[in-house]
Amino acid sequence: MNLLKALLFLQTCAVTSSASLRGSNIKERELITRIIDGESVPEGQYSYAVSLRDDLGHFCGGSLIAPDVVLSAAHCAGGEYSAVIGRHDLTTNDGDEVDVAIELTHPNYDEDTTDNDFMLLFLNRSTTEDVDLVQIDSGFISAGVNVTAMGWGDTHEDWDIMES
């Protein structure tokens, strides 16, 4: 397992994450729980995207940061589930499904404010898929800079992700 690399990454995230990025008081901000009006991308563009699945199907996403480590949201933690690497279309059985062995949520994750809402998932084995890993550096993204959010979401507010 790439435990040392993943722990160093988690420490980096802990240093750079801050409630001040969203407001330090929940009353100061309006939480937006869904991203709508996205667009489909060509298969393979974000090959590090991971689908988290339980017995009912897809419930959360993540990003592959090492061949056996996924970065995801801490609010997705709990229960038994697997990570599917290399699946672009959720209606197919494509990709490599690997059981999650260990969940490591950020020690300061707060369910009420969603501060520090991230965790590392250590898989039972490395993926067999030929996919990219997320590339990180020590840079900090300043306020006002455009970024891309990726994952399986609805592209229209009246649509349901699982019906498409």
Short mmCIF file of C-alpha atoms in Angstrom, two decimals:
data_model
loop_
_atom_site.label_atom_id
_atom_site.label_comp_id
_atom_site.label_asym_id
_atom_site.label_seq_id
_atom_site.Cartn_x
_atom_site.Cartn_y
_atom_site.Cartn_z
CA MET A 1 0.00 0.00 0.00
CA ASN A 2 1.09 3.56 -0.59
CA LEU A 3 0.33 4.43 3.04
CA LEU A 4 3.17 6.90 3.56
CA LYS A 5 2.38 8.80 0.36
CA ALA A 6 -1.31 8.92 1.23
CA LEU A 7 -0.69 10.11 4.79
CA LEU A 8 1.58 12.87 3.50
CA PHE A 9 -1.16 13.88 1.07
CA LEU A 10 -3.73 13.93 3.89
CA GLN A 11 -1.42 16.12 5.96
CA THR A 12 -1.04 18.50 3.01
CA CYS A 13 -4.82 18.67 2.65
CA ALA A 14 -5.21 19.32 6.37
CA VAL A 15 -2.83 22.26 6.19
CA THR A 16 -4.51 23.80 3.15
CA SER A 17 -8.13 23.13 4.11
CA SER A 18 -9.87 25.81 6.08
CA ALA A 19 -13.36 26.77 7.14
CA SER A 20 -12.52 30.31 6.03
CA LEU A 21 -12.66 29.22 2.40
CA ARG A 22 -16.44 28.84 2.79
CA GLY A 23 -17.04 31.08 5.79
CA SER A 24 -16.27 30.15 9.36
CA ASN A 25 -19.89 30.24 10.49
CA ILE A 26 -22.63 28.19 8.88
CA LYS A 27 -24.96 31.21 9.12
CA GLU A 28 -22.51 33.20 6.97
CA ARG A 29 -22.90 30.91 4.00
CA GLU A 30 -25.51 29.12 1.98
CA LEU A 31 -24.60 25.50 1.46
CA ILE A 32 -25.19 24.36 -2.09
CA THR A 33 -25.54 20.60 -2.09
CA ARG A 34 -25.72 19.90 -5.80
CA ILE A 35 -23.84 20.94 -8.90
CA ILE A 36 -26.27 21.11 -11.81
CA ASP A 37 -25.78 22.04 -15.47
CA GLY A 38 -22.55 20.17 -16.03
CA GLU A 39 -21.66 18.52 -19.30
CA SER A 40 -20.58 15.08 -20.40
CA VAL A 41 -16.92 14.63 -21.23
CA PRO A 42 -15.16 12.17 -23.54
CA GLU A 43 -14.40 8.79 -22.00
CA GLY A 44 -10.92 8.80 -20.46
CA GLN A 45 -10.68 12.58 -19.96
CA TYR A 46 -10.82 12.08 -16.18
CA SER A 47 -9.73 8.45 -16.00
CA TYR A 48 -8.82 8.85 -12.31
CA ALA A 49 -12.54 9.27 -11.48
CA VAL A 50 -13.78 6.53 -9.15
CA SER A 51 -17.36 5.40 -8.52
CA LEU A 52 -18.13 4.25 -4.98
CA ARG A 53 -20.77 1.49 -5.03
CA ASP A 54 -22.68 -0.49 -2.46
CA ASP A 55 -25.40 -3.12 -2.90
CA LEU A 56 -27.78 -0.44 -4.22
CA GLY A 57 -25.32 1.02 -6.75
CA HIS A 58 -23.36 4.26 -7.16
CA PHE A 59 -23.59 6.61 -4.17
CA CYS A 60 -20.46 8.80 -4.22
CA GLY A 61 -17.40 9.57 -6.28
CA GLY A 62 -13.71 9.94 -5.66
CA SER A 63 -10.34 10.39 -7.32
CA LEU A 64 -7.56 7.83 -7.60
CA ILE A 65 -4.42 9.32 -6.02
CA ALA A 66 -2.37 6.09 -5.91
CA PRO A 67 -3.04 2.68 -7.51
CA ASP A 68 -4.68 1.55 -4.24
CA VAL A 69 -5.81 4.84 -2.64
CA VAL A 70 -8.90 6.97 -3.39
CA LEU A 71 -9.59 10.51 -2.16
CA SER A 72 -13.29 11.03 -1.48
CA ALA A 73 -15.69 13.00 0.71
CA ALA A 74 -15.94 12.06 4.39
CA HIS A 75 -19.73 12.30 4.25
CA CYS A 76 -19.61 9.18 2.04
CA ALA A 77 -18.04 7.06 4.81
CA GLY A 78 -19.69 4.07 6.43
CA GLY A 79 -20.79 0.58 5.51
CA GLU A 80 -19.33 -1.93 3.12
CA TYR A 81 -18.70 -0.83 -0.43
CA SER A 82 -16.27 -0.97 -3.31
CA ALA A 83 -14.47 1.44 -5.60
CA VAL A 84 -14.90 1.07 -9.35
CA ILE A 85 -11.99 2.38 -11.39
CA GLY A 86 -12.26 2.91 -15.14
CA ARG A 87 -16.06 3.12 -15.45
CA HIS A 88 -17.18 6.11 -17.49
CA ASP A 89 -20.84 5.12 -17.87
CA LEU A 90 -22.60 4.06 -14.66
CA THR A 91 -25.09 1.94 -16.61
CA THR A 92 -22.33 -0.50 -17.68
CA ASN A 93 -20.22 -3.07 -15.84
CA ASP A 94 -16.95 -1.69 -17.22
CA GLY A 95 -13.98 -1.10 -14.95
CA ASP A 96 -12.18 -2.74 -12.07
CA GLU A 97 -14.22 -3.17 -8.88
CA VAL A 98 -12.04 -3.29 -5.74
CA ASP A 99 -13.28 -3.60 -2.15
CA VAL A 100 -12.47 -0.78 0.25
CA ALA A 101 -10.33 -2.11 3.12
CA ILE A 102 -9.86 1.03 5.25
CA GLU A 103 -11.56 4.43 5.50
CA LEU A 104 -9.46 7.24 6.97
CA THR A 105 -11.58 10.37 7.46
CA HIS A 106 -9.98 13.71 8.23
CA PRO A 107 -9.61 13.90 12.04
CA ASN A 108 -11.33 17.31 12.10
CA TYR A 109 -14.25 16.44 9.81
CA ASP A 110 -17.40 18.15 11.09
CA GLU A 111 -20.72 16.68 9.90
CA ASP A 112 -22.64 19.83 10.84
CA THR A 113 -20.54 22.32 8.89
CA THR A 114 -18.96 19.84 6.44
CA ASP A 115 -15.57 21.37 7.22
CA ASN A 116 -12.70 19.03 6.29
CA ASP A 117 -15.09 16.82 4.32
CA PHE A 118 -12.55 14.42 2.85
CA MET A 119 -11.18 10.95 3.50
CA LEU A 120 -8.72 8.47 2.11
CA LEU A 121 -9.90 5.02 1.07
CA PHE A 122 -7.31 2.26 1.07
CA LEU A 123 -8.28 -0.51 -1.34
CA ASN A 124 -7.71 -4.25 -0.87
CA ARG A 125 -5.39 -4.22 -3.86
CA SER A 126 -4.07 -1.96 -6.61
CA THR A 127 -6.28 -1.42 -9.61
CA THR A 128 -5.65 -3.39 -12.78
CA GLU A 129 -7.00 -0.56 -14.96
CA ASP A 130 -4.61 1.57 -17.01
CA VAL A 131 -5.74 4.97 -15.71
CA ASP A 132 -4.16 8.25 -14.71
CA LEU A 133 -3.62 9.23 -11.10
CA VAL A 134 -4.49 12.69 -9.84
CA GLN A 135 -1.44 14.90 -10.07
CA ILE A 136 -0.93 17.23 -7.12
CA ASP A 137 1.59 19.89 -6.34
CA SER A 138 2.25 22.20 -3.42
CA GLY A 139 0.54 25.17 -5.06
CA PHE A 140 -2.48 26.88 -3.51
CA ILE A 141 -5.48 27.90 -5.61
CA SER A 142 -6.44 31.49 -4.86
CA ALA A 143 -9.99 32.80 -4.59
CA GLY A 144 -11.50 33.79 -7.91
CA VAL A 145 -9.64 31.17 -9.96
CA ASN A 146 -11.83 28.94 -12.14
CA VAL A 147 -11.59 25.23 -11.37
CA THR A 148 -13.26 22.10 -12.69
CA ALA A 149 -15.45 19.84 -10.57
CA MET A 150 -15.86 16.37 -12.05
CA GLY A 151 -17.97 13.40 -11.20
CA TRP A 152 -21.27 11.75 -12.00
CA GLY A 153 -23.91 14.37 -11.49
CA ASP A 154 -27.05 15.64 -13.12
CA THR A 155 -26.70 17.92 -16.12
CA HIS A 156 -30.23 19.25 -15.63
CA GLU A 157 -32.04 19.92 -12.35
CA ASP A 158 -35.06 17.76 -13.34
CA TRP A 159 -32.97 14.73 -14.35
CA ASP A 160 -31.91 11.81 -12.20
CA ILE A 161 -28.31 10.60 -12.58
CA MET A 162 -29.34 6.95 -12.32
CA GLU A 163 -31.91 7.21 -15.12
CA SER A 164 -29.45 8.36 -17.77
#
